Coordinates of C-alpha atoms in Angstrom, one line a residue:
M1 CA -19.0 -10.7 -21.3
G2 CA -16.8 -8.5 -19.1
Q3 CA -13.1 -7.2 -20.6
L4 CA -11.3 -9.4 -17.4
E5 CA -13.7 -12.4 -18.1
G6 CA -11.7 -15.7 -17.0
K7 CA -8.5 -13.7 -15.7
T8 CA -7.1 -13.5 -11.9
A9 CA -6.5 -10.4 -10.1
L10 CA -4.4 -9.3 -7.1
V11 CA -4.6 -5.5 -5.5
T12 CA -2.6 -4.6 -3.0
G13 CA -4.0 -2.2 -0.4
G14 CA -6.8 -3.6 -1.6
A15 CA -9.3 -2.3 1.4
L16 CA -9.8 0.8 0.4
G17 CA -9.0 3.7 -1.7
I18 CA -7.8 3.2 -5.4
G19 CA -7.0 -0.8 -4.4
L20 CA -10.5 -1.2 -3.4
A21 CA -12.4 0.8 -6.8
V22 CA -10.1 -0.8 -9.2
A23 CA -10.6 -4.8 -7.6
T24 CA -14.7 -3.9 -7.5
R25 CA -14.0 -2.2 -11.2
F26 CA -12.2 -5.9 -12.4
A27 CA -14.6 -8.0 -10.7
R28 CA -17.3 -5.6 -12.3
E29 CA -15.4 -6.6 -16.1
G30 CA -15.8 -10.5 -15.0
A31 CA -12.1 -10.8 -13.0
R32 CA -11.8 -13.2 -9.9
V33 CA -10.2 -10.4 -7.6
I34 CA -8.0 -10.8 -4.5
L35 CA -7.3 -7.8 -2.6
A36 CA -4.2 -7.8 -0.3
D37 CA -3.6 -5.4 2.3
R38 CA -1.8 -5.9 6.4
N39 CA -5.6 -5.2 7.3
G40 CA -6.3 -8.6 6.9
E41 CA -10.0 -7.9 8.2
G42 CA -10.2 -4.5 6.5
A43 CA -9.3 -6.7 3.3
A44 CA -11.7 -9.5 4.0
A45 CA -14.7 -6.9 4.7
A46 CA -14.0 -5.4 1.1
A47 CA -13.9 -8.9 -0.5
A48 CA -17.4 -9.8 1.1
G49 CA -19.1 -6.8 -0.4
I50 CA -17.6 -7.4 -3.5
G51 CA -19.4 -11.2 -3.3
E52 CA -18.0 -14.6 -4.6
N53 CA -15.5 -14.3 -7.2
A54 CA -13.6 -11.9 -4.5
R55 CA -10.9 -13.4 -1.8
A56 CA -8.7 -11.6 0.5
V57 CA -5.0 -11.7 1.8
T58 CA -3.6 -10.7 4.7
M59 CA -0.6 -9.4 2.9
D60 CA 2.9 -7.0 4.7
I61 CA 4.1 -6.0 1.0
S62 CA 7.9 -4.6 3.0
N63 CA 8.0 -8.3 4.3
E64 CA 9.0 -10.3 1.8
D65 CA 8.0 -14.0 3.7
A66 CA 4.9 -12.6 3.5
V67 CA 4.9 -11.9 0.3
A68 CA 6.1 -15.0 -0.9
A69 CA 3.3 -16.9 2.0
A70 CA 0.4 -15.0 -0.2
F71 CA 1.5 -16.0 -3.5
A72 CA 2.2 -19.9 -2.5
E73 CA -1.4 -19.9 -1.3
L74 CA -2.9 -18.2 -3.7
E75 CA -1.4 -20.5 -5.9
A76 CA -2.3 -23.9 -4.1
A77 CA -5.6 -22.4 -3.7
G78 CA -5.8 -22.2 -7.8
W79 CA -6.4 -18.7 -7.9
A80 CA -2.3 -17.4 -9.2
P81 CA -3.2 -14.0 -11.0
D82 CA -2.4 -13.1 -13.9
V83 CA -3.1 -9.4 -13.1
V84 CA -1.0 -7.7 -10.3
V85 CA -1.9 -4.2 -9.2
A86 CA 1.3 -2.8 -6.8
N87 CA -0.8 0.0 -5.4
A88 CA -0.1 -0.5 -1.3
G89 CA 1.8 2.8 -0.6
V90 CA 2.4 5.3 3.0
Q91 CA 2.4 9.0 2.5
L92 CA 3.2 10.5 5.8
F93 CA 2.2 13.5 6.6
G94 CA 3.0 15.3 9.4
Q95 CA 6.4 13.3 9.4
D96 CA 8.1 13.2 5.6
A97 CA 9.5 17.2 4.9
P98 CA 12.1 18.8 2.7
A99 CA 15.5 16.7 2.4
A100 CA 17.3 18.7 5.3
D101 CA 14.9 18.4 7.7
L102 CA 13.4 14.4 6.9
D103 CA 14.3 12.2 9.9
L104 CA 16.7 9.0 8.8
D105 CA 13.7 6.3 10.0
V106 CA 11.2 8.6 8.1
W107 CA 12.8 8.4 5.2
R108 CA 13.1 4.1 5.3
R109 CA 9.9 3.5 6.3
T110 CA 8.7 5.5 3.4
I111 CA 11.4 3.7 1.0
D112 CA 10.9 0.0 2.6
I113 CA 6.9 0.3 2.1
N114 CA 6.4 1.8 -1.4
L115 CA 9.6 1.0 -3.3
T116 CA 11.5 -2.4 -1.5
G117 CA 7.5 -2.8 -1.4
T118 CA 6.6 -2.4 -4.8
F119 CA 9.8 -4.6 -5.5
L120 CA 8.8 -7.9 -3.6
T121 CA 5.9 -7.7 -5.0
V122 CA 6.8 -7.1 -8.3
K123 CA 9.5 -9.8 -7.5
H124 CA 7.1 -13.2 -6.4
A125 CA 4.5 -12.0 -9.1
L126 CA 7.2 -12.3 -12.3
R127 CA 7.8 -15.9 -10.2
S128 CA 4.3 -16.7 -10.1
M129 CA 3.1 -15.4 -13.9
V130 CA 6.5 -16.5 -16.1
P131 CA 6.3 -19.9 -15.4
R132 CA 2.7 -19.6 -16.4
G133 CA 3.0 -18.0 -19.8
G134 CA 2.8 -14.4 -18.6
G135 CA 0.5 -11.5 -17.1
S136 CA 0.0 -7.7 -16.5
I137 CA 1.8 -5.9 -13.4
I138 CA 0.6 -2.4 -12.9
L139 CA 1.8 0.3 -10.5
T140 CA 0.3 3.0 -8.7
G141 CA 2.7 6.2 -9.5
S142 CA 2.2 9.7 -9.2
P143 CA 2.9 12.8 -10.6
T144 CA 6.0 13.7 -7.9
A145 CA 7.6 11.1 -9.4
V146 CA 8.4 13.5 -12.6
N147 CA 8.1 17.6 -11.0
G148 CA 8.5 19.1 -8.5
E149 CA 5.6 18.3 -7.0
G150 CA 6.3 16.8 -4.0
K151 CA 8.9 18.9 -2.2
D152 CA 7.5 18.2 0.9
F153 CA 7.5 15.3 0.8
T154 CA 11.1 13.9 0.0
A155 CA 11.0 10.0 0.3
Y156 CA 7.6 9.8 -0.2
S157 CA 8.7 11.4 -3.9
A158 CA 11.8 9.2 -3.6
S159 CA 9.8 6.1 -3.7
K160 CA 7.2 6.8 -6.5
A161 CA 10.1 7.8 -8.5
G162 CA 12.2 5.1 -8.0
M163 CA 8.9 2.7 -8.6
H164 CA 8.8 4.6 -12.6
G165 CA 12.3 3.6 -12.7
L166 CA 11.5 -0.2 -11.8
G167 CA 8.4 -0.8 -13.7
R168 CA 10.8 0.5 -17.5
T169 CA 13.5 -2.1 -16.0
V170 CA 11.2 -4.5 -15.4
A171 CA 9.0 -4.1 -18.5
A172 CA 12.1 -4.1 -20.8
A173 CA 13.4 -7.0 -18.8
Y174 CA 10.7 -9.6 -19.1
A175 CA 8.9 -8.3 -22.0
D176 CA 10.2 -11.3 -23.9
K177 CA 8.3 -14.1 -21.1
G178 CA 5.1 -12.6 -21.9
I179 CA 5.1 -10.0 -19.0
R180 CA 3.7 -6.7 -19.9
V181 CA 4.3 -3.9 -16.8
N182 CA 2.7 -0.3 -17.0
T183 CA 2.6 3.0 -14.5
V184 CA -0.3 4.7 -14.1
Q185 CA 0.6 8.2 -12.5
P186 CA -3.0 9.7 -11.3
A187 CA -3.2 12.9 -9.9
Y188 CA -4.1 14.1 -6.2
T189 CA -6.9 11.6 -6.0
E190 CA -9.0 11.8 -2.7
T191 CA -8.5 8.7 -0.3
P192 CA -7.8 8.0 3.3
L193 CA -4.1 8.0 2.7
V194 CA -4.6 11.8 1.9
A195 CA -7.1 13.1 4.2
A196 CA -4.3 15.6 5.6
I197 CA -5.0 17.5 2.4
S198 CA -8.9 16.6 1.6
E199 CA -9.8 17.9 5.0
D200 CA -7.8 21.1 4.9
P201 CA -9.8 23.6 3.1
E202 CA -6.7 25.8 2.3
S203 CA -4.2 22.9 1.4
R204 CA -7.1 21.3 -0.8
A205 CA -7.5 24.4 -3.1
A206 CA -4.4 24.7 -3.5
I207 CA -3.4 21.5 -4.8
I208 CA -6.6 21.2 -7.4
S209 CA -5.6 24.5 -8.6
R210 CA -2.7 23.2 -10.0
I211 CA -4.9 20.7 -11.7
P212 CA -6.6 22.3 -15.2
I213 CA -9.9 20.0 -15.7
G214 CA -9.9 22.0 -12.3
R215 CA -11.1 19.3 -9.9
A216 CA -9.9 16.1 -7.9
G217 CA -9.3 12.7 -8.8
T218 CA -11.8 9.9 -7.4
P219 CA -10.6 6.1 -6.8
D220 CA -12.5 5.2 -9.6
D221 CA -10.8 7.9 -12.3
V222 CA -8.2 5.1 -12.3
A223 CA -9.8 2.4 -12.7
G224 CA -10.7 2.5 -16.0
I225 CA -6.9 2.4 -17.4
M226 CA -6.2 -0.2 -15.8
V227 CA -8.9 -2.2 -17.2
Y228 CA -7.2 -1.6 -20.2
L229 CA -3.7 -2.6 -19.1
A230 CA -5.1 -5.6 -17.1
S231 CA -7.4 -6.9 -20.6
D232 CA -6.1 -8.3 -24.1
D233 CA -6.7 -4.6 -25.8
G234 CA -3.7 -4.1 -24.0
A235 CA -1.0 -6.9 -25.2
F236 CA 1.1 -4.0 -27.1
A237 CA 2.0 -1.5 -24.0
T238 CA 4.7 -2.4 -21.8
G239 CA 7.4 -0.4 -20.0
A240 CA 4.8 2.9 -20.4
T241 CA 3.7 5.9 -17.7
F242 CA -0.2 6.8 -18.5
Q243 CA -0.7 9.8 -16.4
V244 CA -4.5 10.1 -15.2
D245 CA -4.0 13.8 -13.3
G246 CA -6.3 15.7 -15.2
G247 CA -3.4 17.9 -16.8
M248 CA -1.3 18.0 -13.7
T249 CA 1.7 16.9 -15.7
S250 CA 1.1 18.6 -18.4
L251 CA 1.6 22.1 -17.4

């Protein structure tokens, strides 16, 4: 019997990268999984690859009507989630920049998706979970939220710092409603999101040199701690940040 037997989990950004790895692992642990992504075709293909215990939903997290409609659709179908992983996000390589050079439109787009989109996901997860007695919400954070790792990515770093703060605030506000909220902080993890780094040997070597374990993270490195936080084993964990970063922020 898997650790997530009997649970239903929604993962945003589920079509690829960390989101897909987490959804796949959740399914192996016995959960029904919902892969939510603005790329509906990609999410559907990923869900088909996982199997009959997976389904896809098209969801642009920056659009509240789309988020509300997705949660309503799932509830009507008997797939209201017990676990929500707010993982979707963007990092606009070649556009994000140090503050004095940052275009306002790039700032707004990043904040709209990464921070406002996470807020909307959390908001509607809460509205679904509270009447049913609780649930687990997991946010995908970043070392850029806590140190100078993202000095050339002002908008991304600020969006992730806001996400970390949001997680703590919501955890405190809803603990008495049976809602647990935690943030998982991966290090540099090689996914399509960071292809600009992974395809540049010099940039890749530079960032890996700052990870004491000595290698890049993989999406599967993140999945295990999320299983714990989604499961009943994590019943006393809330308002915390779990660093899965190879020691990157321990220096």
